[in-house]
Amino acid sequence: MNGTSVTYDELDTAKSDAELIELYGSPLYVYDLDRAAAARDDLYASLPEGTSVYFSFKANPHPDLARALRTGDGLPCKAEISSMGELAAALEAGFDPHDILYTGPGKTASELDAAVEAGVRTFSVESIDDLRRVGWAAWGDGTVVDCLLRVNSAGAGATTSIRMTGRPSQFGFDSETLPELMPEIRAVRNTRVTGMHLFSLSNAKDEESLIGEFSHTIATAAAVRDATGLEPELLDIGGGFASPYLVPGERPVYGGLRAALEKVLNAHFPGWRTGGPHIACESGRYLVGDCGRLVCTVTNVKESRGNRFVILDAGINVLGGMSGLGRLLPVNVGLDTHDEASAGSSRDTAVWGNTTLVGPLCTPGDVLGRNVSVPELQPGDVVTVPNAGAYGLTASLLMFLGRPAPMEVTMRGEQVLSASRILFNRVHI
């Protein structure tokens, strides 16, 4: 698979999703870059002054989105990546490789060699062997790199949402083992241990849960500092910021988070305001979730033994890869109200219940939603899946059954800025 390979030199304008489909085909993803910038600004306003925000490329590695988060009038995001593909996207989006944080539990020697050669100088390491591989790559390049110790805490601050730590895990050093390991860690050549990385929660249920988890994270970092003598220069306390996924809803604004974090940081790291340590957070879902939508077309509506099936031209090959994590069902679709064929008709208010949304693939697993309520639909209707900017296309089963990837369109207002498609190449050896 290679990156965005179909581009358009002439910029179009479009007032409706139906017009976009006429221009670029169906299905397609649409990303509003202004909404991404607004999410970034809201997040920075919710965090203590001086905090850095890393954009997690896994949520959506589209370079135009990443570039919008790096540039503009607001504070810029840095880049957090975990693969060479994401590194290429970050560099294409103009991120300084020295400001990129390379993470992940499965870094290979060749990946690390390439990352260090490209100029990446900060890595989150998950184990002593991971640290050694990073050191070998740095030694081969004749440089020294900064490493954050990812910490798998023994407990948790929140019991809801998607947990990343507090249990046996491929992520991070078990916190209770670090005091004994520190002499070995400090001896790894061509590395400088400069801080800690803790990421224990994804998609917090509410602000209270988020504050509770961050409070636990900061207290854990302080306990590790006290037990090991590691005074962090950089403390990455992770993320967990929420956003609705594939259903209607508004991205939350965290009005009490800044004051709560300042209080906890004052208690455990009183020098944090002057960089002792510098505080960082990560976000993917919150930054780009509500800027994107999936636009697709109804190809058929059928009844089967008392059940209604709405068949779309977008299935799990476009939007299905995260279903195993419980993040998918039920998808919600809305009728494109700018579609002249349906605007003003009774179908705008009519709703069907007990409907199954399915895609076009020849497998019974191609289900996007069961027992969902949808507008009255008919073949040819253009429908939209909202809040699909994060964990959408690149989190789906793109190669399954060999169907082409949808177009991805970036916009500001009614102006199309780019249109592109991921292409697949088979290499025969």
Coordinates of C-alpha atoms in Angstrom, one line a residue:
M1 CA 0.0 0.0 0.0
N2 CA 1.3 3.4 -0.8
G3 CA 0.1 6.9 0.2
T4 CA -2.0 9.5 -1.4
S5 CA -1.4 9.0 -5.1
V6 CA -4.4 10.5 -6.9
T7 CA -4.4 14.3 -6.6
Y8 CA -6.3 17.2 -8.2
D9 CA -4.7 20.5 -9.2
E10 CA -8.0 22.4 -9.6
L11 CA -9.9 23.0 -6.4
D12 CA -13.7 22.4 -6.5
T13 CA -16.4 23.8 -4.3
A14 CA -19.3 21.8 -2.9
K15 CA -22.3 22.7 -0.8
S16 CA -23.5 19.2 -0.1
D17 CA -22.3 15.6 0.3
A18 CA -24.3 14.7 -2.8
E19 CA -22.2 17.2 -4.8
L20 CA -19.0 15.8 -3.4
I21 CA -20.0 12.3 -4.5
E22 CA -20.8 13.6 -8.0
L23 CA -17.3 15.1 -8.1
Y24 CA -15.3 12.3 -6.5
G25 CA -17.4 9.1 -6.4
S26 CA -18.9 7.1 -3.6
P27 CA -17.9 6.2 -0.8
L28 CA -15.6 9.0 0.3
Y29 CA -14.3 10.5 3.5
V30 CA -14.5 14.2 4.1
Y31 CA -12.3 16.1 6.6
D32 CA -12.9 19.6 7.7
L33 CA -9.5 21.1 8.6
D34 CA -11.0 24.0 10.5
R35 CA -12.8 21.6 12.8
A36 CA -9.5 19.9 13.5
A37 CA -7.8 23.2 14.3
A38 CA -10.7 24.1 16.6
A39 CA -10.3 20.8 18.5
R40 CA -6.6 21.4 18.9
D41 CA -7.3 24.9 20.3
D42 CA -10.0 23.6 22.7
L43 CA -7.6 20.9 23.9
Y44 CA -4.8 23.4 24.6
A45 CA -7.2 25.6 26.4
S46 CA -8.1 22.7 28.7
L47 CA -4.5 21.9 29.7
P48 CA -2.0 23.7 31.9
E49 CA -0.2 26.5 30.2
G50 CA 3.1 25.2 28.7
T51 CA 1.9 21.7 28.1
S52 CA 2.8 20.1 24.7
V53 CA 0.3 18.1 22.7
Y54 CA 1.4 15.2 20.6
F55 CA -0.9 14.2 17.7
S56 CA -1.2 10.4 17.6
F57 CA -1.0 9.6 14.0
K58 CA -2.7 6.2 14.5
A59 CA -6.0 8.0 14.7
N60 CA -5.7 9.4 11.1
P61 CA -2.3 9.8 9.4
H62 CA -3.6 12.0 6.5
P63 CA -0.9 14.6 6.0
D64 CA -3.3 17.4 5.4
L65 CA -5.0 16.8 8.7
A66 CA -1.6 16.6 10.5
R67 CA -0.4 19.7 8.8
A68 CA -3.5 21.6 10.0
L69 CA -2.7 20.6 13.5
R70 CA 0.9 21.7 13.2
T71 CA 0.2 25.1 11.6
G72 CA -2.3 28.0 11.9
D73 CA -2.9 30.6 14.5
G74 CA -3.1 28.2 17.5
L75 CA -0.3 26.4 19.3
P76 CA 1.2 23.7 17.2
C77 CA 1.0 19.9 17.8
K78 CA 4.0 17.7 17.8
A79 CA 3.9 14.2 16.3
E80 CA 3.6 10.8 18.0
I81 CA 4.2 7.8 15.6
S82 CA 4.7 4.1 15.8
S83 CA 5.6 3.0 12.3
M84 CA 7.6 4.0 9.2
G85 CA 4.4 4.8 7.4
E86 CA 3.4 7.3 10.1
L87 CA 7.0 8.7 10.0
A88 CA 6.6 9.3 6.3
A89 CA 3.3 11.0 6.8
A90 CA 4.7 13.2 9.6
L91 CA 7.6 14.3 7.5
E92 CA 5.3 15.0 4.5
A93 CA 3.2 17.2 6.9
G94 CA 6.3 19.2 7.8
F95 CA 7.0 18.0 11.3
D96 CA 10.6 18.5 12.5
P97 CA 11.9 14.9 13.1
H98 CA 13.6 16.1 16.2
D99 CA 10.2 16.9 17.7
I100 CA 8.7 13.5 16.8
L101 CA 8.1 10.9 19.5
Y102 CA 8.5 7.3 18.3
T103 CA 6.5 4.8 20.3
G104 CA 5.3 1.2 20.2
P105 CA 6.1 -2.2 21.7
G106 CA 7.4 -3.9 18.4
K107 CA 10.1 -1.6 17.0
T108 CA 12.4 -3.5 14.7
A109 CA 16.1 -2.9 14.2
S110 CA 15.5 -1.8 10.6
E111 CA 12.8 0.6 11.6
L112 CA 14.9 2.1 14.3
D113 CA 17.8 2.5 12.0
A114 CA 15.7 4.3 9.5
A115 CA 14.0 6.5 12.1
V116 CA 17.3 7.6 13.6
E117 CA 18.8 8.3 10.2
A118 CA 15.7 10.4 9.4
G119 CA 16.5 12.5 12.5
V120 CA 14.1 11.2 15.1
R121 CA 15.7 11.7 18.5
T122 CA 13.1 10.8 21.1
F123 CA 11.8 7.3 21.7
S124 CA 9.4 5.8 24.2
V125 CA 10.8 2.4 25.2
E126 CA 8.8 -0.5 26.6
S127 CA 11.5 -2.9 27.9
I128 CA 15.2 -3.3 28.4
D129 CA 15.5 -5.1 25.1
D130 CA 13.6 -2.3 23.3
L131 CA 16.0 0.2 24.9
R132 CA 19.0 -1.8 23.7
R133 CA 17.7 -1.9 20.1
V134 CA 17.2 1.9 20.2
G135 CA 20.7 2.3 21.5
W136 CA 22.2 0.1 18.8
A137 CA 20.4 2.2 16.1
A138 CA 21.8 5.4 17.7
W139 CA 25.3 3.9 17.9
G140 CA 25.1 2.9 14.2
D141 CA 24.3 6.6 13.4
G142 CA 26.9 8.0 15.7
T143 CA 24.5 9.8 17.8
V144 CA 22.8 9.8 21.2
V145 CA 19.0 9.7 21.5
D146 CA 16.6 10.6 24.3
C147 CA 14.4 7.8 25.7
L148 CA 11.3 7.9 27.8
L149 CA 10.6 4.9 30.0
R150 CA 7.0 3.8 29.4
V151 CA 5.6 2.8 32.7
N152 CA 2.9 0.1 33.3
S153 CA 1.5 1.2 36.6
A154 CA 0.3 -1.4 39.1
G155 CA -3.1 0.2 39.6
A156 CA -5.6 2.5 37.9
G157 CA -7.3 5.7 38.6
A158 CA -10.5 5.0 36.6
T159 CA -12.4 1.7 36.2
T160 CA -14.3 2.7 33.0
S161 CA -13.2 3.2 29.3
I162 CA -10.5 1.3 27.5
R163 CA -7.7 0.4 29.9
M164 CA -4.0 0.2 28.7
T165 CA -2.2 -0.5 32.0
G166 CA -2.7 -1.9 35.5
R167 CA -2.4 -5.5 34.3
P168 CA 0.1 -7.7 32.5
S169 CA 0.8 -6.0 29.2
Q170 CA 3.1 -5.6 26.2
F171 CA 3.1 -1.9 27.0
G172 CA 5.8 -0.5 29.3
F173 CA 8.0 -1.5 32.2
D174 CA 6.1 -2.9 35.1
S175 CA 6.5 0.0 37.6
E176 CA 7.6 -2.3 40.5
T177 CA 10.5 -3.6 38.5
L178 CA 12.1 -0.3 37.6
P179 CA 14.2 0.3 40.8
E180 CA 16.1 -2.9 40.3
L181 CA 16.5 -2.3 36.5
M182 CA 17.7 1.2 36.6
P183 CA 21.5 0.4 36.7
E184 CA 21.0 -1.7 33.6
I185 CA 18.9 0.9 31.9
R186 CA 21.4 3.7 32.6
A187 CA 24.2 1.6 31.2
V188 CA 22.7 1.2 27.6
R189 CA 25.1 3.1 25.4
N190 CA 24.1 6.0 23.0
T191 CA 20.9 6.5 25.0
R192 CA 19.9 9.2 27.5
V193 CA 16.9 8.4 29.7
T194 CA 15.2 11.8 30.0
G195 CA 11.7 11.0 31.2
M196 CA 8.7 8.9 31.5
H197 CA 5.7 8.0 29.3
L198 CA 2.5 6.8 30.9
F199 CA -0.6 6.1 28.8
S200 CA -3.3 4.2 30.7
L201 CA -6.7 5.2 29.3
S202 CA -8.4 5.7 26.0
N203 CA -11.7 7.5 25.5
A204 CA -12.5 8.5 29.1
K205 CA -16.2 8.2 30.0
D206 CA -16.4 11.7 31.4
E207 CA -14.2 14.5 32.7
E208 CA -14.2 13.1 36.3
S209 CA -12.8 9.8 35.0
L210 CA -10.2 11.7 32.9
I211 CA -9.1 13.8 35.9
G212 CA -8.9 10.7 38.1
E213 CA -6.7 8.8 35.6
F214 CA -4.4 11.7 35.1
S215 CA -4.1 12.2 38.9
H216 CA -3.2 8.6 39.3
T217 CA -0.7 8.8 36.4
I218 CA 1.1 11.8 37.9
A219 CA 1.2 10.2 41.3
T220 CA 2.7 7.0 39.7
A221 CA 5.4 9.1 37.9
A222 CA 6.3 10.8 41.2
A223 CA 6.5 7.4 43.0
V224 CA 8.8 6.0 40.2
R225 CA 11.0 9.1 40.5
D226 CA 11.3 8.7 44.2
A227 CA 12.1 5.0 43.9
T228 CA 14.6 5.2 41.1
G229 CA 16.1 8.7 41.3
L230 CA 15.0 9.5 37.8
E231 CA 14.2 13.2 37.6
P232 CA 12.2 13.5 34.3
E233 CA 12.9 16.3 31.9
L234 CA 9.8 15.3 29.9
L235 CA 6.8 13.7 31.5
D236 CA 4.2 12.4 28.9
I237 CA 1.1 11.7 30.9
G238 CA -0.8 10.2 27.9
G239 CA -4.3 10.9 26.8
G240 CA -7.8 9.6 27.1
F241 CA -9.7 12.6 25.7
A242 CA -13.0 11.5 24.4
S243 CA -15.0 12.1 21.2
P244 CA -18.1 10.5 19.8
Y245 CA -17.4 7.8 17.3
L246 CA -19.6 7.1 14.2
V247 CA -22.7 8.4 16.0
P248 CA -24.1 12.0 16.4
G249 CA -22.8 14.0 19.3
E250 CA -20.5 16.8 20.3
R251 CA -16.9 16.7 21.3
P252 CA -16.6 17.5 25.0
V253 CA -14.9 20.6 26.3
Y254 CA -13.1 20.0 29.6
G255 CA -13.7 23.1 31.7
G256 CA -12.3 21.8 34.9
L257 CA -9.3 19.8 33.7
R258 CA -6.7 22.6 33.7
A259 CA -7.2 23.6 37.3
A260 CA -7.3 19.9 38.4
L261 CA -4.0 19.0 36.6
E262 CA -2.3 22.1 38.0
K263 CA -3.2 21.1 41.5
V264 CA -1.9 17.6 41.1
L265 CA 1.3 18.7 39.4
N266 CA 1.9 21.3 42.1
A267 CA 1.7 18.5 44.7
H268 CA 4.0 16.0 43.0
F269 CA 6.2 18.0 40.7
P270 CA 6.4 21.6 42.1
G271 CA 8.9 22.7 39.5
W272 CA 6.8 21.8 36.5
R273 CA 5.9 25.4 35.6
T274 CA 9.6 26.1 34.9
G275 CA 10.2 22.9 33.0
G276 CA 11.0 20.5 35.8
P277 CA 9.6 18.4 34.2
H278 CA 8.1 19.6 30.9
I279 CA 4.5 18.1 30.6
A280 CA 3.1 16.6 27.5
C281 CA -0.2 14.9 26.5
E282 CA -1.2 12.8 23.5
S283 CA -4.4 12.8 21.5
G284 CA -5.7 11.4 18.3
R285 CA -9.4 10.8 18.7
Y286 CA -10.2 14.2 20.3
L287 CA -8.2 16.2 17.7
V288 CA -9.6 14.7 14.5
G289 CA -12.7 12.6 15.5
D290 CA -15.4 15.2 14.8
C291 CA -13.7 16.8 11.7
G292 CA -14.5 13.8 9.5
R293 CA -17.5 12.1 8.0
L294 CA -18.0 9.1 5.8
V295 CA -20.3 9.8 2.8
C296 CA -21.8 6.8 1.1
T297 CA -24.7 5.7 -1.0
V298 CA -27.6 3.3 -0.4
T299 CA -27.4 0.6 -3.1
N300 CA -30.4 -1.5 -2.0
V301 CA -33.1 -1.8 0.6
K302 CA -34.6 -5.3 1.2
E303 CA -36.8 -7.2 3.6
S304 CA -35.9 -10.6 4.9
R305 CA -38.3 -12.5 7.2
G306 CA -39.5 -9.4 8.9
N307 CA -36.1 -7.6 9.1
R308 CA -35.1 -4.6 7.0
F309 CA -31.6 -4.4 5.6
V310 CA -30.1 -1.2 4.2
I311 CA -27.1 -2.0 1.9
L312 CA -24.5 0.6 1.5
D313 CA -21.5 0.9 -0.8
A314 CA -19.3 1.2 2.3
G315 CA -18.7 -1.8 4.5
I316 CA -16.1 -3.1 6.9
N317 CA -13.4 -2.7 4.2
V318 CA -14.0 1.1 4.8
L319 CA -15.1 1.3 8.4
G320 CA -14.8 -2.0 10.1
G321 CA -11.4 -2.7 11.6
M322 CA -12.1 -1.4 15.1
S323 CA -15.2 -3.5 15.6
G324 CA -13.4 -6.1 17.6
L325 CA -12.5 -3.5 20.2
G326 CA -16.2 -2.8 20.8
R327 CA -15.9 0.7 19.2
L328 CA -18.1 0.2 16.2
L329 CA -21.7 -0.8 16.7
P330 CA -24.1 0.8 16.2
V331 CA -23.0 3.1 13.4
N332 CA -25.5 5.9 12.7
V333 CA -26.3 7.4 9.3
G334 CA -28.2 10.5 8.4
L335 CA -29.8 11.5 5.1
D336 CA -28.0 14.2 3.2
T337 CA -30.6 17.0 3.6
H338 CA -29.0 19.1 0.8
D339 CA -29.9 16.3 -1.6
E340 CA -32.6 18.0 -3.8
A341 CA -34.3 14.7 -4.4
S342 CA -35.2 14.3 -0.7
A343 CA -35.1 17.9 0.7
G344 CA -38.4 19.0 2.0
S345 CA -40.0 15.6 1.5
S346 CA -41.7 13.6 4.3
R347 CA -38.7 11.3 4.3
D348 CA -36.7 13.9 6.2
T349 CA -38.7 13.2 9.3
A350 CA -39.8 9.6 8.8
V351 CA -37.6 7.1 10.7
W352 CA -37.3 3.3 10.4
G353 CA -36.4 1.3 13.4
N354 CA -35.0 -2.2 13.7
T355 CA -32.8 -1.8 10.7
T356 CA -29.5 -3.5 9.9
L357 CA -26.9 -1.5 8.1
V358 CA -24.6 -3.6 6.0
G359 CA -21.9 -3.1 3.4
P360 CA -21.5 -4.5 -0.1
L361 CA -19.1 -7.4 0.7
C362 CA -20.0 -11.0 0.2
T363 CA -19.6 -12.0 3.8
P364 CA -22.2 -12.1 6.6
G365 CA -19.6 -10.2 8.7
D366 CA -20.0 -7.0 6.7
V367 CA -22.4 -5.4 9.3
L368 CA -22.1 -1.8 10.3
G369 CA -25.0 -1.6 12.7
R370 CA -27.9 -3.7 14.1
N371 CA -31.2 -2.5 15.4
V372 CA -30.5 1.1 14.4
S373 CA -33.0 3.8 13.5
V374 CA -32.4 5.5 10.2
P375 CA -34.3 8.0 8.0
E376 CA -36.6 6.4 5.4
L377 CA -34.1 5.4 2.8
Q378 CA -34.2 4.2 -0.8
P379 CA -31.6 3.2 -3.4
G380 CA -29.5 6.1 -4.5
D381 CA -29.8 8.1 -1.3
V382 CA -26.6 9.8 -0.1
V383 CA -26.1 9.2 3.6
T384 CA -23.4 10.3 6.0
V385 CA -21.8 8.6 9.0
P386 CA -20.8 11.4 11.4
N387 CA -17.8 11.7 13.6
A388 CA -15.6 9.5 11.5
G389 CA -12.4 11.4 11.4
A390 CA -10.6 9.1 13.8
Y391 CA -10.1 5.4 13.4
G392 CA -11.9 5.4 10.1
L393 CA -10.2 4.5 6.8
T394 CA -6.8 3.4 8.0
A395 CA -8.3 1.4 10.9
S396 CA -10.5 -0.6 8.5
L397 CA -10.0 -3.8 6.6
L398 CA -8.8 -2.0 3.5
M399 CA -7.5 -4.9 1.5
F400 CA -10.4 -7.3 2.2
L401 CA -12.0 -8.6 -1.0
G402 CA -9.9 -6.2 -3.1
R403 CA -12.3 -3.3 -3.4
P404 CA -10.8 0.1 -4.1
A405 CA -10.2 2.5 -1.2
P406 CA -12.6 5.5 -1.0
M407 CA -11.5 9.0 -1.8
E408 CA -10.4 11.3 1.0
V409 CA -11.3 14.9 0.6
T410 CA -10.1 17.8 2.8
M411 CA -12.1 21.0 2.9
R412 CA -12.3 24.4 4.5
G413 CA -15.9 25.6 4.3
E414 CA -17.2 24.8 0.8
Q415 CA -13.7 24.8 -0.7
V416 CA -12.0 21.5 -1.5
L417 CA -8.3 21.6 -0.7
S418 CA -7.3 18.1 -1.8
A419 CA -8.7 14.8 -3.0
S420 CA -6.7 11.6 -2.8
R421 CA -6.9 7.9 -2.7
I422 CA -4.7 5.3 -1.1
L423 CA -3.6 2.8 -3.7
F424 CA -2.5 -0.8 -3.4
N425 CA 0.5 -2.4 -5.2
R426 CA 1.4 -6.0 -5.4
V427 CA 5.1 -6.7 -5.7
H428 CA 6.0 -10.1 -7.2
I429 CA 9.4 -11.4 -6.3

